[in-house]
Structure formats: structure tokens, C-alpha cells
JSON list of C-alpha atoms in Angstrom, two decimals:
[
{"chain": "Q", "resi": 1, "resn": "UNK", "atom": "CA", "xyz": [-9.65, 2.61, 5.70]},
{"chain": "Q", "resi": 2, "resn": "UNK", "atom": "CA", "xyz": [-12.45, 3.31, 3.26]},
{"chain": "Q", "resi": 3, "resn": "UNK", "atom": "CA", "xyz": [-12.06, 5.85, 0.50]},
{"chain": "Q", "resi": 4, "resn": "UNK", "atom": "CA", "xyz": [-13.44, 9.21, 1.46]},
{"chain": "Q", "resi": 5, "resn": "UNK", "atom": "CA", "xyz": [-17.05, 10.02, 0.62]},
{"chain": "Q", "resi": 6, "resn": "UNK", "atom": "CA", "xyz": [-16.42, 13.75, 1.02]},
{"chain": "Q", "resi": 7, "resn": "UNK", "atom": "CA", "xyz": [-13.41, 16.03, 0.97]},
{"chain": "Q", "resi": 8, "resn": "UNK", "atom": "CA", "xyz": [-13.13, 19.46, 2.55]},
{"chain": "Q", "resi": 9, "resn": "UNK", "atom": "CA", "xyz": [-10.69, 21.76, 0.85]},
{"chain": "Q", "resi": 10, "resn": "UNK", "atom": "CA", "xyz": [-9.35, 24.66, 2.95]},
{"chain": "Q", "resi": 11, "resn": "UNK", "atom": "CA", "xyz": [-6.88, 27.24, 1.67]},
{"chain": "Q", "resi": 12, "resn": "UNK", "atom": "CA", "xyz": [-4.92, 28.63, 4.56]},
{"chain": "Q", "resi": 13, "resn": "UNK", "atom": "CA", "xyz": [-2.89, 31.78, 4.89]},
{"chain": "Q", "resi": 14, "resn": "UNK", "atom": "CA", "xyz": [-2.03, 32.74, 8.48]},
{"chain": "Q", "resi": 15, "resn": "UNK", "atom": "CA", "xyz": [-5.46, 31.78, 9.72]},
{"chain": "Q", "resi": 16, "resn": "UNK", "atom": "CA", "xyz": [-4.25, 31.14, 13.23]},
{"chain": "Q", "resi": 17, "resn": "UNK", "atom": "CA", "xyz": [-6.58, 29.11, 15.44]},
{"chain": "Q", "resi": 18, "resn": "UNK", "atom": "CA", "xyz": [-9.43, 29.50, 12.98]},
{"chain": "Q", "resi": 19, "resn": "UNK", "atom": "CA", "xyz": [-8.06, 26.64, 10.87]},
{"chain": "Q", "resi": 20, "resn": "UNK", "atom": "CA", "xyz": [-7.94, 24.28, 13.85]},
{"chain": "Q", "resi": 21, "resn": "UNK", "atom": "CA", "xyz": [-11.56, 25.14, 14.79]},
{"chain": "Q", "resi": 22, "resn": "UNK", "atom": "CA", "xyz": [-12.71, 24.59, 11.22]},
{"chain": "Q", "resi": 23, "resn": "UNK", "atom": "CA", "xyz": [-11.01, 21.18, 11.05]},
{"chain": "Q", "resi": 24, "resn": "UNK", "atom": "CA", "xyz": [-12.51, 20.20, 14.38]},
{"chain": "Q", "resi": 25, "resn": "UNK", "atom": "CA", "xyz": [-16.00, 21.15, 13.15]},
{"chain": "Q", "resi": 26, "resn": "UNK", "atom": "CA", "xyz": [-15.45, 18.93, 10.11]},
{"chain": "Q", "resi": 27, "resn": "UNK", "atom": "CA", "xyz": [-14.30, 16.00, 12.24]},
{"chain": "Q", "resi": 28, "resn": "UNK", "atom": "CA", "xyz": [-17.26, 16.41, 14.60]},
{"chain": "Q", "resi": 29, "resn": "UNK", "atom": "CA", "xyz": [-19.89, 16.69, 11.86]},
{"chain": "Q", "resi": 30, "resn": "UNK", "atom": "CA", "xyz": [-18.53, 13.86, 9.68]},
{"chain": "Q", "resi": 31, "resn": "UNK", "atom": "CA", "xyz": [-17.72, 11.40, 12.48]},
{"chain": "Q", "resi": 32, "resn": "UNK", "atom": "CA", "xyz": [-18.64, 7.91, 11.36]},
{"chain": "Q", "resi": 33, "resn": "UNK", "atom": "CA", "xyz": [-18.26, 8.75, 7.66]},
{"chain": "Q", "resi": 34, "resn": "UNK", "atom": "CA", "xyz": [-15.16, 8.32, 5.53]},
{"chain": "Q", "resi": 35, "resn": "UNK", "atom": "CA", "xyz": [-13.88, 11.85, 4.90]},
{"chain": "Q", "resi": 36, "resn": "UNK", "atom": "CA", "xyz": [-10.71, 13.79, 4.23]},
{"chain": "Q", "resi": 37, "resn": "UNK", "atom": "CA", "xyz": [-9.65, 17.36, 4.53]},
{"chain": "Q", "resi": 38, "resn": "UNK", "atom": "CA", "xyz": [-6.97, 18.89, 2.36]},
{"chain": "Q", "resi": 39, "resn": "UNK", "atom": "CA", "xyz": [-5.36, 22.01, 3.75]},
{"chain": "Q", "resi": 40, "resn": "UNK", "atom": "CA", "xyz": [-3.48, 23.98, 1.15]},
{"chain": "Q", "resi": 41, "resn": "UNK", "atom": "CA", "xyz": [-1.16, 26.31, 3.01]},
{"chain": "Q", "resi": 42, "resn": "UNK", "atom": "CA", "xyz": [-0.01, 29.42, 1.12]},
{"chain": "Q", "resi": 43, "resn": "UNK", "atom": "CA", "xyz": [3.30, 29.93, 2.91]},
{"chain": "Q", "resi": 44, "resn": "UNK", "atom": "CA", "xyz": [1.85, 30.85, 6.32]},
{"chain": "Q", "resi": 45, "resn": "UNK", "atom": "CA", "xyz": [4.34, 32.17, 8.87]},
{"chain": "Q", "resi": 46, "resn": "UNK", "atom": "CA", "xyz": [2.07, 31.98, 11.94]},
{"chain": "Q", "resi": 47, "resn": "UNK", "atom": "CA", "xyz": [2.33, 28.21, 12.46]},
{"chain": "Q", "resi": 48, "resn": "UNK", "atom": "CA", "xyz": [-1.29, 27.66, 11.55]},
{"chain": "Q", "resi": 49, "resn": "UNK", "atom": "CA", "xyz": [-0.43, 24.93, 9.03]},
{"chain": "Q", "resi": 50, "resn": "UNK", "atom": "CA", "xyz": [0.45, 22.67, 11.99]},
{"chain": "Q", "resi": 51, "resn": "UNK", "atom": "CA", "xyz": [-3.32, 22.36, 12.60]},
{"chain": "Q", "resi": 52, "resn": "UNK", "atom": "CA", "xyz": [-3.29, 19.86, 9.73]},
{"chain": "Q", "resi": 53, "resn": "UNK", "atom": "CA", "xyz": [-1.79, 17.38, 12.20]},
{"chain": "Q", "resi": 54, "resn": "UNK", "atom": "CA", "xyz": [-5.06, 17.23, 14.16]},
{"chain": "Q", "resi": 55, "resn": "UNK", "atom": "CA", "xyz": [-6.45, 14.09, 12.49]},
{"chain": "Q", "resi": 56, "resn": "UNK", "atom": "CA", "xyz": [-5.15, 11.34, 10.16]},
{"chain": "Q", "resi": 57, "resn": "UNK", "atom": "CA", "xyz": [-7.82, 12.32, 7.63]},
{"chain": "Q", "resi": 58, "resn": "UNK", "atom": "CA", "xyz": [-6.22, 15.72, 7.16]},
{"chain": "Q", "resi": 59, "resn": "UNK", "atom": "CA", "xyz": [-3.49, 16.18, 4.51]},
{"chain": "Q", "resi": 60, "resn": "UNK", "atom": "CA", "xyz": [-1.31, 19.23, 4.07]},
{"chain": "Q", "resi": 61, "resn": "UNK", "atom": "CA", "xyz": [-0.22, 20.69, 0.74]},
{"chain": "Q", "resi": 62, "resn": "UNK", "atom": "CA", "xyz": [2.42, 23.35, 1.47]},
{"chain": "Q", "resi": 63, "resn": "UNK", "atom": "CA", "xyz": [3.26, 26.06, -1.04]},
{"chain": "Q", "resi": 64, "resn": "UNK", "atom": "CA", "xyz": [6.57, 27.98, -0.90]},
{"chain": "Q", "resi": 65, "resn": "UNK", "atom": "CA", "xyz": [4.68, 31.16, -1.78]},
{"chain": "Q", "resi": 66, "resn": "UNK", "atom": "CA", "xyz": [1.13, 32.54, -1.54]},
{"chain": "Q", "resi": 67, "resn": "UNK", "atom": "CA", "xyz": [-0.37, 31.34, -4.81]},
{"chain": "Q", "resi": 68, "resn": "UNK", "atom": "CA", "xyz": [-3.80, 32.70, -4.05]},
{"chain": "Q", "resi": 69, "resn": "UNK", "atom": "CA", "xyz": [-7.18, 31.18, -3.25]},
{"chain": "Q", "resi": 70, "resn": "UNK", "atom": "CA", "xyz": [-8.20, 29.85, -6.68]},
{"chain": "Q", "resi": 71, "resn": "UNK", "atom": "CA", "xyz": [-4.92, 28.11, -7.35]},
{"chain": "Q", "resi": 72, "resn": "UNK", "atom": "CA", "xyz": [-4.97, 26.70, -3.81]},
{"chain": "Q", "resi": 73, "resn": "UNK", "atom": "CA", "xyz": [-8.51, 25.30, -4.36]},
{"chain": "Q", "resi": 74, "resn": "UNK", "atom": "CA", "xyz": [-7.35, 23.69, -7.63]},
{"chain": "Q", "resi": 75, "resn": "UNK", "atom": "CA", "xyz": [-4.40, 22.11, -5.77]},
{"chain": "Q", "resi": 76, "resn": "UNK", "atom": "CA", "xyz": [-6.74, 20.73, -3.18]},
{"chain": "Q", "resi": 77, "resn": "UNK", "atom": "CA", "xyz": [-9.11, 19.35, -5.79]},
{"chain": "Q", "resi": 78, "resn": "UNK", "atom": "CA", "xyz": [-6.21, 17.65, -7.60]},
{"chain": "Q", "resi": 79, "resn": "UNK", "atom": "CA", "xyz": [-5.14, 16.00, -4.36]},
{"chain": "Q", "resi": 80, "resn": "UNK", "atom": "CA", "xyz": [-8.55, 14.45, -3.60]},
{"chain": "Q", "resi": 81, "resn": "UNK", "atom": "CA", "xyz": [-10.39, 11.42, -4.98]},
{"chain": "Q", "resi": 82, "resn": "UNK", "atom": "CA", "xyz": [-13.63, 12.04, -3.05]},
{"chain": "Q", "resi": 83, "resn": "UNK", "atom": "CA", "xyz": [-16.82, 12.26, -5.22]},
{"chain": "Q", "resi": 84, "resn": "UNK", "atom": "CA", "xyz": [-18.15, 15.12, -3.10]},
{"chain": "Q", "resi": 85, "resn": "UNK", "atom": "CA", "xyz": [-16.14, 18.24, -2.26]},
{"chain": "Q", "resi": 86, "resn": "UNK", "atom": "CA", "xyz": [-16.77, 21.07, 0.20]},
{"chain": "Q", "resi": 87, "resn": "UNK", "atom": "CA", "xyz": [-14.69, 24.20, -0.30]},
{"chain": "Q", "resi": 88, "resn": "UNK", "atom": "CA", "xyz": [-14.57, 26.28, 2.84]},
{"chain": "Q", "resi": 89, "resn": "UNK", "atom": "CA", "xyz": [-12.52, 29.03, 4.35]},
{"chain": "Q", "resi": 90, "resn": "UNK", "atom": "CA", "xyz": [-10.70, 28.51, 7.61]},
{"chain": "Q", "resi": 91, "resn": "UNK", "atom": "CA", "xyz": [-13.09, 30.84, 9.47]},
{"chain": "Q", "resi": 92, "resn": "UNK", "atom": "CA", "xyz": [-16.13, 28.69, 8.57]},
{"chain": "Q", "resi": 93, "resn": "UNK", "atom": "CA", "xyz": [-17.65, 25.96, 10.78]},
{"chain": "Q", "resi": 94, "resn": "UNK", "atom": "CA", "xyz": [-19.92, 23.00, 10.02]},
{"chain": "Q", "resi": 95, "resn": "UNK", "atom": "CA", "xyz": [-22.85, 22.96, 12.40]},
{"chain": "Q", "resi": 96, "resn": "UNK", "atom": "CA", "xyz": [-24.75, 19.87, 13.42]},
{"chain": "Q", "resi": 97, "resn": "UNK", "atom": "CA", "xyz": [-27.70, 19.12, 11.13]}
]
């Protein structure tokens, strides 16, 4: 597996199905490119963190408490080695083109 060219960092807190749809949009748009997504889950209780199991390129960082968006982004950045980073919310989608 090639090192990722781009990483998507998503901070999740009870985003429900929005997180799964965001991750699917990343997978669809970056198909054929080495990529990774890092989901930083801020102690969700709705089961949304399980969306991180949707693809082998997705890694989950689980926090025991809600540490906030900024700290979550920093955790995601620290977990990635990709030269390009996309920071997005779980309710965002990548669109073709």
C-alpha cells in the first residue's frame, strides 16, 4: 500500500449517519489515489464512530471525553503523515470535480 497523498481529518461528536456519508464521499472522490481519513471521535454515544470501519483507509482516534474541535483536529494531524490535509466536518461532502 502506497503512503497516502492526502488525509481527511474529521472530528466527530454524535454525527449519526452524516459521518458515514462524508467518508463515502471521500472514498468516491479519491478512488484510485492513496488516501487516508482520520476520524477523531469525541466520546460519541450514538454509535456514529463505527462508521470509521467503512474502509481500510479510515483510522479512528477515540477520546474518552469531548475535547473539542481544535484539539481533535490537532490529534488527527498528529496521526497523519500525508503531505496534504483536508479538514472537514462530518456534514460535508466531496463532490465530483
